[in-house]
Coordinates of C-alpha atoms in Angstrom, one line a residue:
M17 CA -15.1 6.4 1.5
N18 CA -14.7 9.8 3.2
T19 CA -17.9 11.8 3.3
I20 CA -19.1 15.2 4.3
K21 CA -22.6 16.1 5.5
L22 CA -24.1 19.0 3.5
T23 CA -27.4 20.2 2.3
V24 CA -28.2 19.8 -1.4
A25 CA -27.8 23.5 -1.9
Q26 CA -24.5 23.6 0.0
A27 CA -23.2 20.7 -2.0
L28 CA -24.3 22.3 -5.2
I29 CA -22.5 25.6 -4.5
R30 CA -19.4 23.8 -3.3
F31 CA -19.3 21.7 -6.5
L32 CA -19.7 24.7 -8.8
T33 CA -16.8 26.5 -7.0
M34 CA -14.4 23.7 -8.0
Q35 CA -15.3 23.5 -11.7
K36 CA -12.6 24.9 -14.1
V37 CA -12.0 24.8 -17.9
E38 CA -8.8 24.5 -19.9
R39 CA -8.1 25.6 -23.5
D40 CA -4.7 26.1 -25.1
G41 CA -3.0 25.5 -21.7
V42 CA -5.0 28.3 -19.9
V43 CA -7.0 27.1 -16.9
Q44 CA -9.7 29.3 -15.4
P45 CA -12.8 29.0 -13.2
F46 CA -15.9 28.2 -15.2
F47 CA -18.3 30.0 -12.9
A48 CA -17.9 33.7 -12.0
G49 CA -20.6 33.5 -9.3
C50 CA -24.3 33.4 -9.0
F51 CA -27.1 35.9 -9.9
G52 CA -30.3 35.5 -7.9
I53 CA -33.5 36.8 -6.6
F54 CA -34.8 35.1 -3.5
G55 CA -38.3 33.9 -2.7
H56 CA -39.8 31.2 -0.6
G57 CA -38.6 28.6 -3.2
N58 CA -34.9 29.2 -2.8
V59 CA -34.2 31.5 0.2
G60 CA -33.8 28.7 2.7
G61 CA -31.8 26.5 0.4
I62 CA -29.6 28.2 -2.2
G63 CA -29.9 31.5 -0.3
Q64 CA -28.6 29.9 2.8
A65 CA -25.7 28.1 0.9
L66 CA -24.6 31.3 -0.8
H67 CA -24.7 33.2 2.5
Q68 CA -22.6 30.5 4.1
M69 CA -20.1 30.3 1.2
P70 CA -19.2 33.9 0.2
D71 CA -16.3 32.9 -2.0
F72 CA -18.9 31.9 -4.6
K73 CA -19.9 35.5 -5.2
Y74 CA -23.6 36.4 -5.1
Y75 CA -25.0 39.2 -7.3
Q76 CA -28.5 40.7 -6.8
S77 CA -30.6 41.3 -9.8
R78 CA -33.9 43.2 -10.4
N79 CA -35.5 40.8 -12.9
E80 CA -35.0 37.1 -13.4
Q81 CA -35.0 37.4 -17.2
A82 CA -32.4 40.2 -16.9
M83 CA -30.0 38.1 -14.8
V84 CA -29.9 35.3 -17.4
H85 CA -29.3 37.9 -20.1
T86 CA -26.4 39.3 -18.0
A87 CA -25.0 35.8 -17.6
A88 CA -25.3 35.0 -21.3
A89 CA -23.6 38.3 -22.3
F90 CA -20.8 37.6 -19.9
A91 CA -20.3 34.1 -21.4
K92 CA -20.4 35.5 -24.9
M93 CA -17.6 38.0 -24.1
K94 CA -15.6 35.2 -22.5
N95 CA -15.9 33.0 -25.6
R96 CA -18.1 30.5 -23.7
L97 CA -15.3 29.6 -21.3
S98 CA -17.0 31.1 -18.3
T99 CA -20.5 31.9 -17.2
F100 CA -22.8 32.5 -14.2
A101 CA -25.3 30.3 -12.3
C102 CA -28.8 32.0 -12.0
T103 CA -31.2 31.1 -9.1
S104 CA -34.8 31.9 -8.8
S105 CA -37.8 31.1 -6.6
I106 CA -40.6 28.9 -7.8
G107 CA -43.5 30.0 -10.0
P108 CA -43.2 33.4 -11.7
G109 CA -39.5 33.7 -10.6
A110 CA -38.7 30.6 -12.5
T111 CA -40.8 31.3 -15.6
N112 CA -39.3 34.8 -15.9
M113 CA -36.0 33.1 -16.8
I114 CA -37.5 31.1 -19.7
T115 CA -37.3 33.9 -22.3
A116 CA -33.6 34.6 -21.7
A117 CA -32.8 30.9 -21.4
A118 CA -34.3 30.4 -24.9
G119 CA -32.0 33.1 -26.1
A120 CA -28.9 31.5 -24.6
T121 CA -29.7 28.1 -26.2
I122 CA -30.5 29.7 -29.6
N123 CA -27.2 31.5 -29.5
R124 CA -25.2 28.5 -28.2
I125 CA -24.2 30.3 -25.0
P126 CA -23.8 28.4 -21.7
V127 CA -25.9 29.5 -18.7
L128 CA -26.8 27.4 -15.6
L129 CA -30.4 27.9 -14.3
L130 CA -31.3 26.8 -10.8
P131 CA -35.1 27.4 -10.4
G132 CA -36.7 26.5 -7.2
D133 CA -39.5 23.9 -7.5
I134 CA -42.5 22.5 -5.6
F135 CA -42.1 20.2 -2.6
S136 CA -40.8 16.8 -3.5
T137 CA -42.7 15.2 -0.5
R138 CA -46.0 16.7 -1.7
K139 CA -47.2 16.9 1.9
V140 CA -48.5 20.4 1.5
D141 CA -49.6 20.5 -2.1
P142 CA -50.6 22.8 -3.6
V143 CA -48.0 25.2 -2.3
L144 CA -48.0 28.9 -3.1
Q145 CA -47.5 29.5 -6.9
Q146 CA -47.8 25.8 -7.7
L147 CA -49.2 24.8 -11.1
E148 CA -51.7 21.9 -10.6
A149 CA -52.6 19.4 -13.3
S150 CA -55.6 17.0 -13.1
Y151 CA -53.8 14.2 -15.0
T152 CA -50.5 14.1 -13.0
Q153 CA -48.8 15.3 -9.9
D154 CA -45.3 15.0 -11.5
I155 CA -45.2 18.4 -13.2
S156 CA -44.5 22.0 -12.4
V157 CA -43.9 25.2 -14.4
N158 CA -40.3 24.2 -14.5
D159 CA -41.2 21.6 -17.1
C160 CA -41.6 24.5 -19.4
F161 CA -37.8 24.7 -19.5
K162 CA -37.4 21.3 -21.2
P163 CA -37.7 22.4 -24.9
I164 CA -35.3 25.3 -24.4
S165 CA -32.7 23.5 -22.3
K166 CA -29.8 21.5 -23.6
Y167 CA -29.9 19.5 -20.4
W168 CA -32.7 19.4 -17.9
D169 CA -33.1 17.6 -14.6
R170 CA -35.1 17.7 -11.4
I171 CA -33.4 16.7 -8.1
N172 CA -36.0 14.8 -6.1
R173 CA -33.4 13.0 -3.8
P174 CA -30.1 14.5 -2.5
E175 CA -27.9 11.7 -3.9
Q176 CA -29.2 12.4 -7.5
L177 CA -27.0 15.5 -7.4
I178 CA -23.9 13.3 -7.7
N179 CA -24.9 12.1 -11.2
S180 CA -26.7 15.2 -12.4
L181 CA -24.1 17.9 -11.9
P182 CA -21.3 16.2 -13.9
A183 CA -23.8 15.6 -16.7
A184 CA -24.8 19.3 -16.6
M185 CA -21.1 20.4 -16.7
R186 CA -20.5 18.1 -19.7
V187 CA -23.1 20.0 -21.7
L188 CA -22.2 23.5 -20.4
T189 CA -18.5 23.0 -21.4
S190 CA -19.2 21.3 -24.7
Q191 CA -18.6 23.7 -27.6
D192 CA -21.0 21.9 -29.8
E193 CA -23.9 21.2 -27.4
T194 CA -23.8 24.2 -25.1
G195 CA -26.8 26.3 -24.2
A196 CA -29.1 26.8 -21.2
V197 CA -28.8 24.0 -18.6
T198 CA -31.6 23.7 -16.1
I199 CA -31.4 21.9 -12.7
C200 CA -34.8 22.1 -10.9
L201 CA -34.5 22.2 -7.2
P202 CA -37.6 21.3 -5.1
Q203 CA -37.6 23.7 -2.2
D204 CA -37.6 21.0 0.5
V205 CA -34.8 19.0 -1.2
Q206 CA -32.6 22.1 -1.3
A207 CA -32.5 22.1 2.5
E208 CA -32.1 18.3 3.0
S209 CA -28.7 17.0 4.0
F210 CA -26.8 14.0 2.8
D211 CA -23.4 12.4 3.3
F212 CA -21.7 13.4 0.0
P213 CA -18.4 11.8 -1.0
E214 CA -15.5 14.2 -0.4
S215 CA -14.2 13.3 -3.8
F216 CA -17.2 14.9 -5.4
F217 CA -15.8 18.3 -4.4
E218 CA -12.3 17.9 -5.7
E219 CA -11.1 20.3 -8.4
K220 CA -12.3 19.3 -11.8
I221 CA -10.8 20.7 -15.0
W222 CA -12.9 20.3 -18.1
Y223 CA -10.6 20.3 -21.2
I224 CA -11.9 22.2 -24.2
P225 CA -10.4 20.4 -27.3
R226 CA -9.7 21.7 -30.8
P227 CA -10.9 18.8 -32.9
V228 CA -9.9 18.6 -36.6
P229 CA -12.0 17.0 -39.4
E230 CA -10.7 13.8 -41.0
F231 CA -7.9 14.3 -43.4
E232 CA -9.9 12.9 -46.3
L233 CA -12.6 15.5 -45.8
L234 CA -10.0 18.3 -45.6
K235 CA -8.6 17.0 -49.0
R236 CA -12.1 17.1 -50.5
A237 CA -12.6 20.6 -49.2
A238 CA -9.3 21.8 -50.6
E239 CA -10.2 20.3 -54.0
L240 CA -13.5 22.1 -54.0
I241 CA -11.8 25.4 -53.2
R242 CA -9.1 24.9 -55.9
N243 CA -11.8 24.3 -58.5
S244 CA -13.9 27.3 -57.6
K245 CA -13.8 30.6 -59.4
K246 CA -15.7 32.8 -57.0
P247 CA -15.5 31.4 -53.5
M248 CA -16.8 33.4 -50.6
I249 CA -16.5 32.9 -46.8
I250 CA -19.4 33.6 -44.4
A251 CA -17.9 34.2 -41.0
G252 CA -20.1 33.5 -38.0
G253 CA -19.8 33.6 -34.3
G254 CA -17.8 30.4 -34.2
V255 CA -14.8 32.2 -35.7
I256 CA -14.7 34.5 -32.6
Y257 CA -15.6 31.9 -30.0
S258 CA -12.8 29.7 -31.2
E259 CA -10.4 32.7 -31.2
A260 CA -9.7 32.0 -34.9
T261 CA -9.6 35.6 -36.2
D262 CA -5.9 35.6 -36.8
E263 CA -6.1 32.3 -38.6
L264 CA -9.0 33.6 -40.7
K265 CA -6.9 36.7 -41.7
N266 CA -4.0 34.5 -42.6
F267 CA -6.2 32.1 -44.6
I268 CA -7.8 34.8 -46.7
E269 CA -4.6 36.6 -47.3
Q270 CA -3.1 33.3 -48.5
T271 CA -6.1 32.4 -50.8
G272 CA -7.6 35.8 -51.7
I273 CA -11.1 34.6 -50.7
P274 CA -13.4 37.5 -49.6
V275 CA -15.5 37.4 -46.4
G276 CA -19.0 38.4 -45.4
E277 CA -19.9 38.6 -41.7
T278 CA -23.0 37.6 -39.8
F279 CA -24.2 39.5 -36.8
A280 CA -22.4 37.1 -34.4
G281 CA -19.3 37.0 -36.8
K282 CA -18.9 40.8 -37.2
G283 CA -15.5 41.6 -36.0
A284 CA -14.0 38.4 -37.4
L285 CA -12.0 40.9 -39.6
P286 CA -11.2 44.6 -39.1
F287 CA -13.7 46.6 -41.1
D288 CA -11.0 48.0 -43.4
H289 CA -9.4 44.8 -44.5
P290 CA -9.5 44.8 -48.3
L291 CA -11.2 41.3 -48.4
N292 CA -13.9 42.2 -45.8
L293 CA -17.2 42.7 -47.7
G294 CA -19.0 43.6 -44.5
A295 CA -22.4 42.5 -43.3
T296 CA -24.1 39.8 -45.3
G297 CA -27.7 38.9 -45.9
A298 CA -31.0 40.7 -45.2
T299 CA -29.1 43.6 -43.5
G300 CA -26.0 43.2 -45.8
T301 CA -23.8 45.5 -47.7
E302 CA -23.7 45.9 -51.5
G303 CA -20.4 43.9 -51.9
A304 CA -21.4 41.1 -49.6
N305 CA -24.7 40.6 -51.3
V306 CA -23.4 40.8 -54.8
N307 CA -20.7 38.3 -54.0
S308 CA -23.1 35.9 -52.3
T309 CA -25.4 36.1 -55.3
E310 CA -22.6 35.2 -57.7
A311 CA -20.5 32.8 -55.6
D312 CA -19.9 29.3 -56.8
L313 CA -18.7 28.2 -53.4
I314 CA -19.8 29.3 -50.0
I315 CA -17.5 28.5 -47.1
G316 CA -19.5 28.9 -43.9
I317 CA -17.3 29.2 -40.8
G318 CA -19.1 29.0 -37.4
T319 CA -22.5 30.1 -38.8
R320 CA -25.9 28.5 -38.4
Y321 CA -27.3 30.1 -41.5
S322 CA -30.2 32.1 -40.0
D323 CA -32.8 33.6 -42.4
F324 CA -31.1 37.0 -42.0
T325 CA -27.8 35.5 -43.2
T326 CA -29.3 33.8 -46.1
A327 CA -31.8 36.6 -47.0
S328 CA -34.5 34.0 -46.5
K329 CA -32.8 31.5 -48.8
T330 CA -32.5 34.1 -51.7
A331 CA -28.8 35.0 -51.2
F332 CA -27.1 32.2 -53.1
Q333 CA -28.3 32.4 -56.7
N334 CA -25.5 30.7 -58.7
K335 CA -27.0 27.5 -60.0
E336 CA -23.7 25.7 -59.4
V337 CA -23.1 26.9 -55.9
K338 CA -21.7 24.4 -53.4
F339 CA -21.1 24.7 -49.7
I340 CA -18.3 23.8 -47.3
N341 CA -19.2 24.3 -43.6
I342 CA -16.6 24.5 -40.9
N343 CA -18.4 24.1 -37.6
I344 CA -17.8 22.6 -34.2
A345 CA -21.5 21.4 -34.2
A346 CA -22.4 18.7 -36.7
F347 CA -26.0 20.0 -36.6
D348 CA -24.8 23.2 -38.2
A349 CA -22.0 21.7 -40.3
F350 CA -24.3 19.7 -42.4
K351 CA -26.7 22.5 -43.3
H352 CA -27.3 23.4 -47.0
G353 CA -26.1 20.0 -48.1
A354 CA -22.5 21.1 -47.4
L355 CA -19.3 19.2 -47.3
S356 CA -19.2 19.0 -43.5
L357 CA -15.9 19.8 -41.8
T358 CA -17.0 19.2 -38.2
G359 CA -14.3 20.6 -36.0
D360 CA -12.8 23.7 -34.3
A361 CA -12.6 26.7 -36.6
R362 CA -9.1 27.7 -35.7
A363 CA -7.6 24.2 -36.0
T364 CA -9.5 23.5 -39.2
L365 CA -8.4 26.7 -40.9
E366 CA -4.8 25.9 -40.0
A367 CA -5.1 22.4 -41.5
L368 CA -6.9 23.6 -44.6
S369 CA -4.3 26.4 -45.2
K370 CA -1.5 23.7 -45.6
L371 CA -3.5 21.9 -48.3
L372 CA -4.1 25.1 -50.2
E373 CA -0.5 26.3 -50.6
G374 CA -0.1 27.9 -54.0
F375 CA -3.8 28.5 -54.5
E376 CA -5.1 32.1 -54.9
T377 CA -8.2 33.5 -56.4
D378 CA -8.0 35.6 -59.6
I379 CA -6.5 39.1 -59.1
S380 CA -9.5 40.7 -60.6
Y381 CA -11.8 39.0 -58.1
R382 CA -9.7 40.1 -55.2
N383 CA -9.5 43.7 -56.6
K384 CA -13.3 43.8 -56.9
A385 CA -13.7 42.8 -53.2
A386 CA -11.2 45.6 -52.3
E387 CA -13.2 48.1 -54.4
F388 CA -16.4 47.1 -52.6
N389 CA -14.7 47.5 -49.2
I390 CA -13.7 51.1 -50.1
S391 CA -16.9 52.1 -51.8
W392 CA -19.0 50.8 -48.8
D393 CA -16.8 52.7 -46.3
E394 CA -17.6 55.8 -48.4
K395 CA -21.3 55.1 -48.0
V396 CA -20.8 54.7 -44.2
S397 CA -19.1 58.1 -44.1
E398 CA -22.0 59.6 -45.9
A399 CA -24.5 58.0 -43.5
Y400 CA -22.5 59.3 -40.5
L401 CA -22.7 62.9 -41.8
P402 CA -25.4 65.1 -40.2
N403 CA -28.1 66.4 -42.5
S404 CA -29.1 69.4 -40.3
E405 CA -28.8 71.0 -36.9
D406 CA -32.1 69.5 -35.6
L407 CA -33.1 65.9 -34.8
M408 CA -30.6 63.3 -35.9
Y409 CA -31.0 60.2 -38.1
Q410 CA -30.2 57.0 -36.3
S411 CA -27.1 56.5 -38.5
E412 CA -25.7 59.8 -37.4
V413 CA -26.0 58.7 -33.7
I414 CA -24.2 55.4 -34.6
G415 CA -21.5 57.4 -36.4
A416 CA -20.9 59.7 -33.5
V417 CA -20.5 56.8 -31.1
N418 CA -18.3 54.8 -33.5
D419 CA -16.0 57.7 -34.2
F420 CA -15.6 58.6 -30.5
S421 CA -15.1 55.0 -29.2
D422 CA -11.7 53.4 -28.9
P423 CA -10.8 50.3 -30.9
K424 CA -11.3 47.9 -28.0
D425 CA -14.6 49.5 -26.9
V426 CA -17.8 47.5 -27.3
V427 CA -21.1 48.4 -28.9
L428 CA -24.0 46.3 -27.6
C429 CA -27.5 46.0 -29.0
A430 CA -30.2 43.4 -29.5
A431 CA -33.5 44.5 -31.1
G432 CA -35.4 47.1 -33.1
S433 CA -34.1 49.0 -36.1
L434 CA -30.7 49.5 -34.5
P435 CA -29.2 46.0 -35.2
G436 CA -29.7 46.3 -39.0
D437 CA -28.1 49.7 -39.1
L438 CA -25.2 48.6 -36.8
H439 CA -24.6 45.5 -38.9
K440 CA -24.1 47.6 -42.0
L441 CA -22.5 50.7 -40.5
W442 CA -20.4 49.9 -37.4
R443 CA -16.7 50.0 -38.2
T444 CA -15.5 47.1 -36.1
R445 CA -11.8 47.2 -35.1
D446 CA -11.6 44.4 -32.5
P447 CA -13.1 40.9 -32.5
K448 CA -15.1 41.7 -29.4
G449 CA -16.0 45.2 -30.4
F450 CA -19.5 44.3 -31.8
H451 CA -21.9 42.5 -29.4
L452 CA -25.3 41.8 -30.9
E453 CA -27.8 39.3 -29.5
Y454 CA -29.6 38.6 -32.8
G455 CA -30.3 34.9 -32.7
F456 CA -33.3 35.7 -30.4
S457 CA -33.3 39.5 -30.9
C458 CA -34.7 39.8 -27.5
M459 CA -36.0 43.2 -26.4
G460 CA -34.7 43.9 -23.0
Y461 CA -31.3 42.2 -23.5
E462 CA -29.5 45.5 -24.1
I463 CA -28.8 47.0 -20.6
A464 CA -28.7 43.6 -18.8
G465 CA -26.4 42.3 -21.5
G466 CA -24.3 45.5 -21.2
L467 CA -23.8 44.7 -17.5
G468 CA -22.6 41.2 -18.4
A469 CA -20.2 42.5 -21.0
K470 CA -18.7 45.0 -18.6
M471 CA -18.3 42.3 -15.9
A472 CA -16.4 40.2 -18.4
C473 CA -14.2 43.0 -19.7
P474 CA -14.1 45.8 -17.1
D475 CA -11.2 47.5 -19.0
R476 CA -13.4 48.2 -22.0
E477 CA -16.0 50.9 -22.4
I478 CA -19.4 49.4 -23.1
Y479 CA -21.7 51.5 -25.3
V480 CA -25.2 50.1 -25.0
M481 CA -27.5 51.3 -27.8
V482 CA -31.1 50.9 -26.9
G483 CA -34.4 52.1 -28.3
D484 CA -37.3 53.4 -26.2
G485 CA -39.3 50.2 -26.8
S486 CA -36.6 47.9 -25.3
Y487 CA -35.8 50.3 -22.5
L488 CA -39.5 50.3 -21.4
M489 CA -39.4 46.5 -21.4
M490 CA -36.3 46.2 -19.2
G491 CA -34.2 49.1 -18.0
T492 CA -34.0 47.8 -14.5
E493 CA -30.4 46.6 -14.6
I494 CA -29.2 50.2 -14.5
V495 CA -29.8 49.8 -10.8
T496 CA -27.6 46.6 -10.6
S497 CA -24.8 48.2 -12.6
I498 CA -24.7 51.1 -10.1
Q499 CA -24.9 48.7 -7.1
E500 CA -22.0 46.7 -8.3
G501 CA -19.9 49.7 -9.7
Y502 CA -19.9 48.6 -13.3
K503 CA -20.1 51.7 -15.4
L504 CA -22.1 51.6 -18.7
T505 CA -22.6 54.3 -21.3
I506 CA -26.2 53.9 -22.5
I507 CA -27.4 55.7 -25.6
L508 CA -31.1 55.8 -25.2
I509 CA -32.8 56.6 -28.5
N510 CA -36.4 57.7 -28.4
N511 CA -38.5 57.6 -31.5
N512 CA -41.9 57.1 -29.8
G513 CA -42.6 53.6 -30.6
Y514 CA -41.4 50.4 -32.3
A515 CA -39.5 51.9 -35.2
S516 CA -38.3 48.6 -36.6
I517 CA -41.7 46.9 -36.7
G518 CA -43.3 50.2 -37.7
G519 CA -41.1 50.2 -40.8
L520 CA -41.8 46.5 -41.5
S521 CA -45.5 47.1 -41.0
K522 CA -45.4 49.8 -43.7
S523 CA -43.5 47.5 -46.1
L524 CA -46.3 45.0 -45.6
G525 CA -49.0 47.5 -46.4
T526 CA -50.4 47.8 -42.8
E527 CA -49.3 51.5 -42.4
G528 CA -47.4 51.1 -39.1
F529 CA -50.6 50.0 -37.2
G530 CA -50.1 49.6 -33.5
T531 CA -46.4 50.5 -33.5
S532 CA -46.4 54.1 -32.2
Y533 CA -46.8 55.2 -28.6
Q534 CA -49.9 57.3 -29.0
Y535 CA -53.1 58.0 -27.1
R536 CA -56.3 56.3 -28.2
N537 CA -58.2 58.8 -30.4
P538 CA -61.8 59.1 -29.3
E539 CA -62.9 60.1 -32.8
S540 CA -61.2 57.2 -34.7
G541 CA -61.2 54.7 -31.8
Q542 CA -57.6 53.8 -32.8
L543 CA -54.2 54.5 -31.3
D544 CA -53.5 57.5 -33.5
G545 CA -53.9 60.4 -31.1
G546 CA -51.1 62.5 -29.8
F547 CA -47.8 61.0 -28.5
L548 CA -47.7 59.8 -24.9
P549 CA -46.0 62.2 -22.4
V550 CA -43.6 59.6 -21.0
D551 CA -40.4 61.2 -19.8
L552 CA -37.8 58.6 -20.2
A553 CA -35.0 61.0 -19.2
E554 CA -36.6 61.5 -15.8
N555 CA -37.1 57.8 -15.4
V556 CA -33.4 57.3 -16.0
R557 CA -32.5 59.8 -13.4
S558 CA -34.8 58.2 -10.8
L559 CA -32.9 55.0 -11.1
G560 CA -29.7 56.7 -10.0
A561 CA -27.8 57.0 -13.3
E562 CA -26.1 60.1 -14.6
L563 CA -28.2 61.7 -17.4
I564 CA -27.1 63.8 -20.3
K565 CA -29.5 65.1 -23.0
A566 CA -28.3 65.5 -26.5
E567 CA -30.4 67.5 -29.0
N568 CA -28.2 67.5 -32.1
I569 CA -25.0 66.0 -33.3
H570 CA -22.8 68.6 -31.6
S571 CA -24.3 68.1 -28.2
L572 CA -24.1 64.3 -28.7
K573 CA -20.4 64.5 -29.3
D574 CA -20.0 66.7 -26.2
A575 CA -22.1 64.2 -24.2
L576 CA -19.9 61.3 -25.2
K577 CA -16.8 63.2 -23.9
Q578 CA -18.6 64.1 -20.7
A579 CA -19.9 60.5 -20.2
K580 CA -16.4 59.1 -20.4
E581 CA -15.4 61.2 -17.4
Y582 CA -18.2 59.9 -15.2
S583 CA -17.5 56.9 -12.9
K584 CA -21.0 55.4 -12.9
T585 CA -23.6 54.4 -15.4
T586 CA -24.5 57.3 -17.7
V587 CA -27.4 57.6 -20.0
I588 CA -27.2 59.9 -23.1
Y589 CA -30.8 60.6 -24.1
V590 CA -31.5 61.5 -27.8
E591 CA -34.5 61.8 -30.0
T592 CA -34.2 60.8 -33.6
K593 CA -36.1 61.1 -36.9
P594 CA -38.2 58.0 -37.7
E595 CA -36.8 57.7 -41.2
R596 CA -33.6 55.9 -42.0
K597 CA -30.8 56.7 -44.4
L598 CA -29.9 53.3 -45.7
A599 CA -32.1 50.7 -47.4
G600 CA -31.3 47.1 -48.4
Y601 CA -28.8 46.2 -51.0
G602 CA -28.9 43.4 -53.5
H603 CA -30.7 40.3 -52.2
A604 CA -31.4 42.0 -48.9
W605 CA -34.9 40.5 -48.6
W606 CA -36.3 39.0 -45.4
E607 CA -39.5 36.9 -45.7
V608 CA -42.4 38.0 -43.5
P609 CA -45.9 36.7 -44.4
V610 CA -48.2 39.2 -46.1
S611 CA -52.0 38.8 -46.0
E612 CA -53.1 36.9 -49.2
V613 CA -56.5 38.7 -49.2
S614 CA -57.0 42.4 -48.3
E615 CA -59.2 45.3 -49.2
K616 CA -56.1 47.6 -49.1
D617 CA -54.1 48.2 -52.2
S618 CA -50.9 48.7 -50.1
V619 CA -51.3 45.1 -48.8
K620 CA -52.0 43.8 -52.3
D621 CA -48.8 45.4 -53.6
A622 CA -46.8 44.0 -50.7
F623 CA -48.2 40.5 -51.4
G624 CA -47.1 40.8 -55.0
K625 CA -43.6 41.7 -54.1
M626 CA -43.4 38.8 -51.7
K627 CA -44.4 36.4 -54.3
E628 CA -41.7 37.7 -56.7
N629 CA -39.1 37.3 -54.0
Q630 CA -40.2 33.8 -53.2
K631 CA -39.4 32.8 -56.7
K632 CA -35.7 33.4 -55.9
Q633 CA -35.8 31.1 -52.9
R634 CA -33.8 27.9 -53.2
Y635 CA -33.5 24.6 -51.4
F636 CA -30.0 23.2 -50.6
N637 CA -30.1 19.5 -49.7

């Protein structure tokens, strides 16, 4: 057996360089490089290997959480066929990655995490930043990654890498199992050498299949559809990841079944398709929520049925409703007691279409969906219209960006009140035009995620929409975008606090307590004094970005034109009214607990409303 002497870190990087994926005959590298921040836990190991092997490109980040967000956004734009590795030091560098790693796993997005770890030899325990435990010495903070990793391992001996890395790749490239994968690297082991087999570093192509459910299950699904009167499709992210948007369009035009879209599935159809009912669930449109209430058959495609999608299990009110789930992951395919079609969305739709030749929903049902599509678009136009010449509503800002952007441009967001408005209001014209991280809804994803999206698709304009709350948590990757020459257009909306939770707090009767950025009032003792004098615009400028202030709708439109001419990351700063134009429609409820006992009438009223909505909740087994 021919061998080559390498350190563990060198062997790791060399192995990752040779990993590729193939789907539909297209072969591409799986890793686009490595993000990292160096500390004593990885500088002499992974750092040395990356320095020695520049072909595996290294990218410097400003925050370990941010670099994992960037990797996840990149993988999402690449339909999970490519991602980054992310390396950190031990201790806080490692634990900083946990939040974003959880988001990757929740969203079924592949990211490889390479946290440094304590010394395997234990000669110098405790090392700097080491967590000690009185009951064992076989633990470190990296054990915290276990519950949020789809695969986890610790390399205590160099030769363990030979078995561990292929196992990690199996999970990363698996469409049904993928998520965050963690390989913990004790800092001493990273630098140890071993005679690795040369065959370990040969090019490896991981084939991404398109499995189809058993024919008997497809026949049963076709029979359910033929017997239904009001079927409805809920399109999730799996439609887009499997590149099944054309197949979905062909399927609904053949059958006349209308479609509602989840956050991850928005863009599965163009916004103006007559059978597109728009956003579904707690942040849904009128048509999507009326149809889901009345539907006798729900066909979930690539959705995991989050509480926003199901309106906390109040969306499906027809007593006879049945479910068919098309999903690559059996875990999701069996939800709601569904007939499970475990398989690739594109291949399954193609197979199902053949069994449904001649079937079509009633003309009146199709026409009703088309009427909802038109009437909702009229509501969107109304929400986009400016009410005055002063501060804008958030919907007006969304409208200005949407109207200005090109069809292939991308809007990107994650948390706050923006996602709900974007879900209802953004007119999506391209399958990749709407990028929302709403499985974890992680504040701080926006700018870091925008960088990842731009790295994946440099030919698209990326419009990052971020509130002041998320910006204050993590605006640091503006610096990285400038360093690497990836231009973002960031619309920074300041409403002096946590607008989304402020509105939720008011709906629960707690009057927006603790959700505004205000001084502590010496008279009341509460945070209800004047607003804080934080100048976010100057902060943006200090990070090296171009800055444009927009005070009304006219200056915002001018700012968008100006920003497109700039070659580096540009921030358009706007202030908005705290109120919102659009409320919920139909069963647009989202369950958040309300205090059962309170002295405040507002809380008592909110509790009563919650109990009424809970009566509509259903179990599907």
